[in-house]
Coordinates of C-alpha atoms in Angstrom, one line a residue:
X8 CA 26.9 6.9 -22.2
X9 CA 25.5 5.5 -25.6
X10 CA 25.6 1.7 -23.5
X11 CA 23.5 3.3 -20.1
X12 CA 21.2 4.9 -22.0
X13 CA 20.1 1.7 -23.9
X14 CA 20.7 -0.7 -20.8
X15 CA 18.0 1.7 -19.1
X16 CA 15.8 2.1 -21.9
X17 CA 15.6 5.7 -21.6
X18 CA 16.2 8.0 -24.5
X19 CA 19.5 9.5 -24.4
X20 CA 18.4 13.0 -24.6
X21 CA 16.5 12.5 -21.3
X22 CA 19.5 10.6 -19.7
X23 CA 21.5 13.1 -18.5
X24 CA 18.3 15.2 -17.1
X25 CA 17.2 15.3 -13.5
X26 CA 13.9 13.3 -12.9
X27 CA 11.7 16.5 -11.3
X28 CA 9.0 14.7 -8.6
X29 CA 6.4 17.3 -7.5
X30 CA 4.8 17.0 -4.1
X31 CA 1.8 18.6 -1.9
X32 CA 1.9 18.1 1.5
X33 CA 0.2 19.5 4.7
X34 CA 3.3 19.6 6.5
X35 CA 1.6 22.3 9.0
X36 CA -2.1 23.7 9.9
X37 CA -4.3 21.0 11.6
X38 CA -3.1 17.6 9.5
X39 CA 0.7 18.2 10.3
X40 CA 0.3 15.4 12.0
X41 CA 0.2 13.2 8.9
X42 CA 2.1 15.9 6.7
X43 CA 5.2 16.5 8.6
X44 CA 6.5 12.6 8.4
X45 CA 5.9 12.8 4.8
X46 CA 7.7 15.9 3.9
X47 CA 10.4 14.5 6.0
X48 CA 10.0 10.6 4.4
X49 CA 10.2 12.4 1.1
X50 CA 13.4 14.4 1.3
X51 CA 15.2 11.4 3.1
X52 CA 14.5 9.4 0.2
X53 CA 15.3 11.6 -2.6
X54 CA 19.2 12.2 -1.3
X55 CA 18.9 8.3 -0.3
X56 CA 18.4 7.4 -4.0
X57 CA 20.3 10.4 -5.1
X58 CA 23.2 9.2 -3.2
X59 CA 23.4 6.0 -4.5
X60 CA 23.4 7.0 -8.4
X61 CA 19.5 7.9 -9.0
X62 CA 17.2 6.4 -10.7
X63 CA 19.3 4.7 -13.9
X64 CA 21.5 7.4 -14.0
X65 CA 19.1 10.6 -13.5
X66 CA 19.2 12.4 -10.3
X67 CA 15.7 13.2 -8.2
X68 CA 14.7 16.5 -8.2
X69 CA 11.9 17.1 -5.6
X70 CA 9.4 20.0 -5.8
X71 CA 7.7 20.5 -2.6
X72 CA 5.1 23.0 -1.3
X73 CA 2.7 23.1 2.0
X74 CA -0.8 23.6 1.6
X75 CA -1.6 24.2 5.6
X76 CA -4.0 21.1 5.5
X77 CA -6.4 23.8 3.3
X78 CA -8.0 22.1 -0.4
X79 CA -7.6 25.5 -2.0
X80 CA -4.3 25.6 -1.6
X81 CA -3.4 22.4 -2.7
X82 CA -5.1 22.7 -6.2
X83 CA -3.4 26.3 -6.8
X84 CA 0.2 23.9 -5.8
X85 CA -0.6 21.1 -8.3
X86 CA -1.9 23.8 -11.0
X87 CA 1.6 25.2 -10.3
X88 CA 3.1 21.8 -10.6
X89 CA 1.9 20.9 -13.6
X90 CA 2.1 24.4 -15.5
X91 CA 4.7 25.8 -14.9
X92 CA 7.3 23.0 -12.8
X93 CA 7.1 20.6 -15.4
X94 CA 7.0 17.9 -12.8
X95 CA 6.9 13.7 -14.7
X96 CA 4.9 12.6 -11.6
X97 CA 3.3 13.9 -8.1
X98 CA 3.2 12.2 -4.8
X99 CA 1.6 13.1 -2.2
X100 CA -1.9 14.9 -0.9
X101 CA -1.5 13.9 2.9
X102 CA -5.6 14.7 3.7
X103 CA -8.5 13.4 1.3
X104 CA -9.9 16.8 1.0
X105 CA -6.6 18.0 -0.3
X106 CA -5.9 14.5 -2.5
X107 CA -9.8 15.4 -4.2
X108 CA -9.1 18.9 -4.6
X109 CA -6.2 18.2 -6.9
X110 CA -6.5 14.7 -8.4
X111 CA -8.7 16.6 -11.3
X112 CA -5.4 19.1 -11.9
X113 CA -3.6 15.6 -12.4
X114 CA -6.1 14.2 -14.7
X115 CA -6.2 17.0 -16.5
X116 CA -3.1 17.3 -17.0
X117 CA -2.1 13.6 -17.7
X118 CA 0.4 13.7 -15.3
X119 CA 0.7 10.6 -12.7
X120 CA -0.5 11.4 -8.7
X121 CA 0.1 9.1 -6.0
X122 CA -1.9 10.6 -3.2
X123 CA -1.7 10.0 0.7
X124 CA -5.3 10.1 1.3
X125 CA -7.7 7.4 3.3
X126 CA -10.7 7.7 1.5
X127 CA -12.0 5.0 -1.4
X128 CA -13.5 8.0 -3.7
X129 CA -10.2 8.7 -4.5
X130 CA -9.8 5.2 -6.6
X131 CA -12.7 4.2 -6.8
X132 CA -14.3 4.5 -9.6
X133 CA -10.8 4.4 -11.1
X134 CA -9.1 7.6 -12.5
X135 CA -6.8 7.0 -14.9
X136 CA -3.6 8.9 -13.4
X137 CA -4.9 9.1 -9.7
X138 CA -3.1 6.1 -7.3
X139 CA -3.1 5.9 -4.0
X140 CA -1.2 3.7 -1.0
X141 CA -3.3 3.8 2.0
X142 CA -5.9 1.3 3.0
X143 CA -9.2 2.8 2.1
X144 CA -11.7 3.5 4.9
X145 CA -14.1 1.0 4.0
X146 CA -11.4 -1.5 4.8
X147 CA -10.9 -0.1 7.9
X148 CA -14.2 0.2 9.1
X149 CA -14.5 -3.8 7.6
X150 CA -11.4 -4.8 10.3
X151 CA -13.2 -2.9 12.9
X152 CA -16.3 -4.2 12.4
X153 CA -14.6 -7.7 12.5
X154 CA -13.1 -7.0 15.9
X155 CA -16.5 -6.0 17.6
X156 CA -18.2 -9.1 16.3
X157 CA -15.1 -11.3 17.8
X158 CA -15.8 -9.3 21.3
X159 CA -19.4 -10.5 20.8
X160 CA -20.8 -6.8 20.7
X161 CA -22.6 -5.2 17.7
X162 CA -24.5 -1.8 18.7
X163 CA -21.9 0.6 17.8
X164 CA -21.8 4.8 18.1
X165 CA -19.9 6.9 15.5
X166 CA -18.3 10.0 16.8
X167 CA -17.0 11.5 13.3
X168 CA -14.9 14.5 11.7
X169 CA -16.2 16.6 9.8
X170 CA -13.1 16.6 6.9
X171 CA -13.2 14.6 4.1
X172 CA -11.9 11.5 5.8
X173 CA -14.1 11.6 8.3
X174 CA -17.4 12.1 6.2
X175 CA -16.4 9.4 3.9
X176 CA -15.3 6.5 6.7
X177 CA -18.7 7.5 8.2
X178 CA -20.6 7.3 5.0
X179 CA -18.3 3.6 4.3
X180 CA -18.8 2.3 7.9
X181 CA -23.2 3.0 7.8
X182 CA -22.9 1.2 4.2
X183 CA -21.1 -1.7 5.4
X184 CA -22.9 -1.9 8.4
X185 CA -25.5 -4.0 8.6
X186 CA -23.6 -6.5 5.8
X187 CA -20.8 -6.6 8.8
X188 CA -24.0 -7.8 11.0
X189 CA -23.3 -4.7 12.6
X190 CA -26.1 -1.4 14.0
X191 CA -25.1 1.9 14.2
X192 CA -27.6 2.8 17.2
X193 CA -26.3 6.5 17.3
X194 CA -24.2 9.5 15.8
X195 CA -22.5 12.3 16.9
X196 CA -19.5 14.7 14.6
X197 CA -16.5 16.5 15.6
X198 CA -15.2 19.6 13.6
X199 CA -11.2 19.5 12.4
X200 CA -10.8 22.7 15.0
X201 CA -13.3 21.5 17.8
X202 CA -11.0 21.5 21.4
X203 CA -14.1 20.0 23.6
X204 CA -15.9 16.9 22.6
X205 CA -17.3 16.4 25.9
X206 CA -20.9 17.4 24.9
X207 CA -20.9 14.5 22.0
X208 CA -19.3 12.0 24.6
X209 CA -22.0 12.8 27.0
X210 CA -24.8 11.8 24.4
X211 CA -23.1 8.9 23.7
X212 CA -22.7 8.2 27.1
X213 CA -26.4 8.4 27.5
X214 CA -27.4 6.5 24.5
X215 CA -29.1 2.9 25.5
X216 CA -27.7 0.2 23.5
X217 CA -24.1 1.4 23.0
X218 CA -21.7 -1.3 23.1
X219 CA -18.5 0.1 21.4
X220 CA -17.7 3.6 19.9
X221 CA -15.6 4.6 16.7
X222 CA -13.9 7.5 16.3
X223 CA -13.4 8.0 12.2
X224 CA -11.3 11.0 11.6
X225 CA -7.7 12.8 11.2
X226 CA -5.1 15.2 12.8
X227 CA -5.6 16.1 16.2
X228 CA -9.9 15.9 16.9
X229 CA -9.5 12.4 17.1
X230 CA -6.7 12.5 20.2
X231 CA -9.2 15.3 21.7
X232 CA -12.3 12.8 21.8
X233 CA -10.4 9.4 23.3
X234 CA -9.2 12.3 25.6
X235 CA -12.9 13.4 26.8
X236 CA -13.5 9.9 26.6
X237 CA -11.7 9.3 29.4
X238 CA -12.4 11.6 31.4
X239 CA -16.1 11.4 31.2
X240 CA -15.1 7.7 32.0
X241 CA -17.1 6.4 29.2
X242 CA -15.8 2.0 29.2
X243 CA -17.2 1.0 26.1
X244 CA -14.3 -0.3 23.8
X245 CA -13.0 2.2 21.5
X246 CA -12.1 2.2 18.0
X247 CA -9.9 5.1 15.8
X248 CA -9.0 5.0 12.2
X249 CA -5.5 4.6 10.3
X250 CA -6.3 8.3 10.2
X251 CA -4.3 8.5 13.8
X252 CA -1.5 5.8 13.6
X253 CA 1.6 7.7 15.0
X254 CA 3.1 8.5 18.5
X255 CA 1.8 11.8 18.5
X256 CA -1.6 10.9 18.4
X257 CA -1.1 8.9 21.4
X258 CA 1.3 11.3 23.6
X259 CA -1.8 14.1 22.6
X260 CA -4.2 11.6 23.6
X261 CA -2.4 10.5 26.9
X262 CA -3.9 8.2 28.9
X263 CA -7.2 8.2 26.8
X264 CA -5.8 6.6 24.5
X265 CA -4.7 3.2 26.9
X266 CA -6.6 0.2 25.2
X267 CA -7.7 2.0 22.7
X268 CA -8.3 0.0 19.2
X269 CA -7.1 0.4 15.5
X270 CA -6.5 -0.8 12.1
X271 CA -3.0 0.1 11.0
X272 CA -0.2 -1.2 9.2
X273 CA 3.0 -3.3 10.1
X274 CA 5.2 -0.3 10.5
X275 CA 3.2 0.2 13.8
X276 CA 4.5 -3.1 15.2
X277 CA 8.5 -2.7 14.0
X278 CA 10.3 -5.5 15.6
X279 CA 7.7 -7.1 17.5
X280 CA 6.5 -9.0 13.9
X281 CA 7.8 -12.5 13.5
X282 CA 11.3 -12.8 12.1
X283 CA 9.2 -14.9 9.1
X284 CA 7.0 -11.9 8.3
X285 CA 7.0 -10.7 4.5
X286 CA 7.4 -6.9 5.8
X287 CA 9.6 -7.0 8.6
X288 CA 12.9 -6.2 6.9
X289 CA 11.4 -3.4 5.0
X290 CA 9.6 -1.9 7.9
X291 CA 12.6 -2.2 10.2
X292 CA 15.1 -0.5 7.8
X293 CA 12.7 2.3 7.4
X294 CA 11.5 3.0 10.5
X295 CA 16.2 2.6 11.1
X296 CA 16.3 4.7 8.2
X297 CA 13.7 7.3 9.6
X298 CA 14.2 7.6 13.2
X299 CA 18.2 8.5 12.6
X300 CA 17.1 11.0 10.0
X301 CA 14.1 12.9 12.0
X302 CA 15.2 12.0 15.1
X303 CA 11.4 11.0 16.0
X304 CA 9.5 7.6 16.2
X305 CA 8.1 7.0 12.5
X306 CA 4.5 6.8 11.7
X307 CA 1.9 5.6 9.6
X308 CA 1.8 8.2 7.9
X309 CA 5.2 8.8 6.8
X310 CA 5.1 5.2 6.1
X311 CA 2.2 6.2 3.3
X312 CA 5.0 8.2 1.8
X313 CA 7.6 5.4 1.8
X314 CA 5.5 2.9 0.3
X315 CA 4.2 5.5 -2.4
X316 CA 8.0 6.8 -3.3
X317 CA 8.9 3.3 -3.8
X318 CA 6.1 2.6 -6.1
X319 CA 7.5 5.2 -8.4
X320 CA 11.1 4.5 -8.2
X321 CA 10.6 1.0 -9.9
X322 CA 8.0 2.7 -12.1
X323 CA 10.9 5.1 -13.0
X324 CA 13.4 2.3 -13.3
X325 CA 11.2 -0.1 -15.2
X326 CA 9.6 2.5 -17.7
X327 CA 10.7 2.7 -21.6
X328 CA 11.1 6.4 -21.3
X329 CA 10.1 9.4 -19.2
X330 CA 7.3 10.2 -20.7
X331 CA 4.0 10.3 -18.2
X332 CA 1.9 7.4 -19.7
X333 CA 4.8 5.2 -19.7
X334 CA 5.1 6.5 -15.9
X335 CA 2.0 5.8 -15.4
X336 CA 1.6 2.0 -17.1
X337 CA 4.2 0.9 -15.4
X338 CA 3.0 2.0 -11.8
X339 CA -0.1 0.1 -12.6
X340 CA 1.8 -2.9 -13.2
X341 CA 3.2 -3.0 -9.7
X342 CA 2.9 -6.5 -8.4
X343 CA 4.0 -8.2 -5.3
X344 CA 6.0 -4.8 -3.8
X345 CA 6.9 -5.6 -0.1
X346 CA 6.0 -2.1 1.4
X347 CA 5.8 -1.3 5.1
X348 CA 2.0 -0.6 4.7
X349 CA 0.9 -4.5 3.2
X350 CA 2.0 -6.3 -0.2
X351 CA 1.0 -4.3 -3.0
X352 CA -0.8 -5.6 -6.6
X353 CA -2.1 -3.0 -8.7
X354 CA -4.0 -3.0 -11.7
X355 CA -6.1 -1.3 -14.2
X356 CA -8.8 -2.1 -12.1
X357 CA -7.3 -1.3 -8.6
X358 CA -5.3 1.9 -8.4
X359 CA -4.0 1.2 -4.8
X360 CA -3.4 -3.1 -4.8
X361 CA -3.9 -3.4 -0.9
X362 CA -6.7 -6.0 0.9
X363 CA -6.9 -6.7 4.4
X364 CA -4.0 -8.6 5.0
X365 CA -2.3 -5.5 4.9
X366 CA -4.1 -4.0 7.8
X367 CA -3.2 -5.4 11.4
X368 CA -5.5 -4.5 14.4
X369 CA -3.6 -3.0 16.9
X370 CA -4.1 -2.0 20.5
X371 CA -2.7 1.1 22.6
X372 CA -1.2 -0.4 25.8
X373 CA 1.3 1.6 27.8
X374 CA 2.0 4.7 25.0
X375 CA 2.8 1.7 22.8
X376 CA 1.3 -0.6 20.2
X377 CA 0.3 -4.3 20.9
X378 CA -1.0 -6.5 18.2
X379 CA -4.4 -7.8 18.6
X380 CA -4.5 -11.5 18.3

């Protein structure tokens, strides 16, 4: 025992103890969508590591709670987490409003967070104990932007939510604009709840100067506009977020959704990446891994999760002991980790290590995805 504990570098009182890993996730309410696959991603990796010995010895113990998709009752779950469940780190926060609501908790607390969330406030400027694994939306709205100007168009509408995601990619995409050589010619919003968009898709409609529209938003409002979209037979080339990248977006969006564009990761594409691609191994044992487990395709989303649980583990195995600032040190020192989402290379002065080689542009073609060359 004396040998392991050394060999590990953990203490030996701490040892023998289970490693207790909080989570928030909105597993139902309107952002289920994104929740669900993470609450499931999550519990399939704890008894995967669990099964094969833990983390140096120390079994995962993983505290989980739903907040519903509301911010409110995220921050009462991480004030919970970190008073009274005496959790070493949190992952999760599958929404930005919920990710914002409790990052402060976290801070506060000293306790490390790996959130879920889209939006670049969350690490930018940089918070000490906050991380994050998604591509941020201004580097989405950068690989759209990049995909209209290769089509030869650049007179774009926004048609965004309402939620935190979708107010901050719509604040990120009118700031990077006109650097992109890019002119948002018109604006419309969608609220998280709103079941008609036709009204908005009319106005764009009639909007001179459209050349392409982007949708910037989460859960299911998104799958409800591409679905007006169509049936107002609007032709414009369309554009939707990370914020949507799973099946389920497309079977709600049905046939709205056919050539439909986004930025995603290389989950999306499974085996149709090259057999010489960095994250194909990684992205097809998970999405193996997944599909067997839930018994449904895997998404973006849970992928989020995967990457993000990772991260951690080899923080876990790599720190000298336990404590949270060793946690946290060593999760900022993550270089070159092969996750299904892009490479990652963190630092003290980028809490989630991604750039936009980790996004691949995507297209919706038959209820499937197609990279876009």
């Amino acid at each position: 025992m004396l040998a392991s504990a050394l060999a590990c570098g953990y203490p030996l009182e701490a040892s023998a103890k289970d490693i207790k890993v909080g989570s928030v996730v909105s597993a139902t309410g309107p952002a289920s969508l994104l929740g669900d696959p993470q609450k499931r991603t999550l519990e399939m990796l704890v008894d995967e590591v669990n099964s094969k010995g833990g983390v140096n010895g120390n079994k995962l113990s993983l505290v989980i709670y739903d907040d519903g998709g509301d911010a409110n009752a995220a921050r009462t779950f991480a004030t919970r987490l970190a008073e009274q469940d005496n959790v070493a780190v949190v992952i999760g926060g599958s929404t930005t409003g919920t990710s914002m609501a409790m990052a402060p908790v976290f801070e506060d607390a000293e306790i490390p967070f790996m959130s879920f969330a889209g939006a670049i406030q969350l690490i930018q400027p940089v918070k000490k104990w906050v991380f994050k694994t998604p591509h941020t939306d201004l580097m989405a709205c950068e690989k759209i932007f990049a995909d209209i100007r290769a089509r030869n168009l650049t007179k774009v509408a926004l048609l965004s939510g309402t939620d935190g995601f979708g107010k901050s990619m719509r604040d990120q995409c009118v700031a990077a604009a006109p650097k992109q050589g890019i002119t948002i010619v018109h604006e419309e919003t969608f609220g998280p709840r709103d079941a008609d968009m036709t009204p908005q898709i009319t106005n764009i409609k009639n909007k001179a100067g459209v050349e392409a529209v982007i949708v910037p938003g989460i859960g299911q409002g998104p799958a409800i506009a591409v679905r007006n979209y169509k049936q107002l037979a609007v032709t414009y080339p369309l554009y939707v977020s990370h914020g949507v990248a799973s099946k389920e977006f497309v079977s709600l969006a049905g046939e709205g959704a056919e050539g439909a564009r986004l930025p995603a990761a290389a989950l999306l594409l499974g085996s149709k990446l090259a057999d010489n691609d960095r994250q194909r191994p990684v992205v097809l044992d998970y999405t193996t891994l997944f599909e067997k487990k839930a018994g449904q395709p895997v998404s973006g989303f849970g992928g989020f999760a995967y990457d993000g649980f990772y991260i951690i583990v080899n923080a876990l195995k790599r720190a000298p002991s336990l404590k949270a600032a060793d946690i946290r040190d060593e999760i900022e020192k993550t270089k070159d980790f092969v996750g299904v989402g892009g490479v990652y290379n963190l630092s003290p002065k980028d809490h989630m290590g991604l750039d936009l080689t980790g996004f691949r542009m995507v297209e919706i073609r038959k209820g499937d995805w197609a990279a876009v060359p």
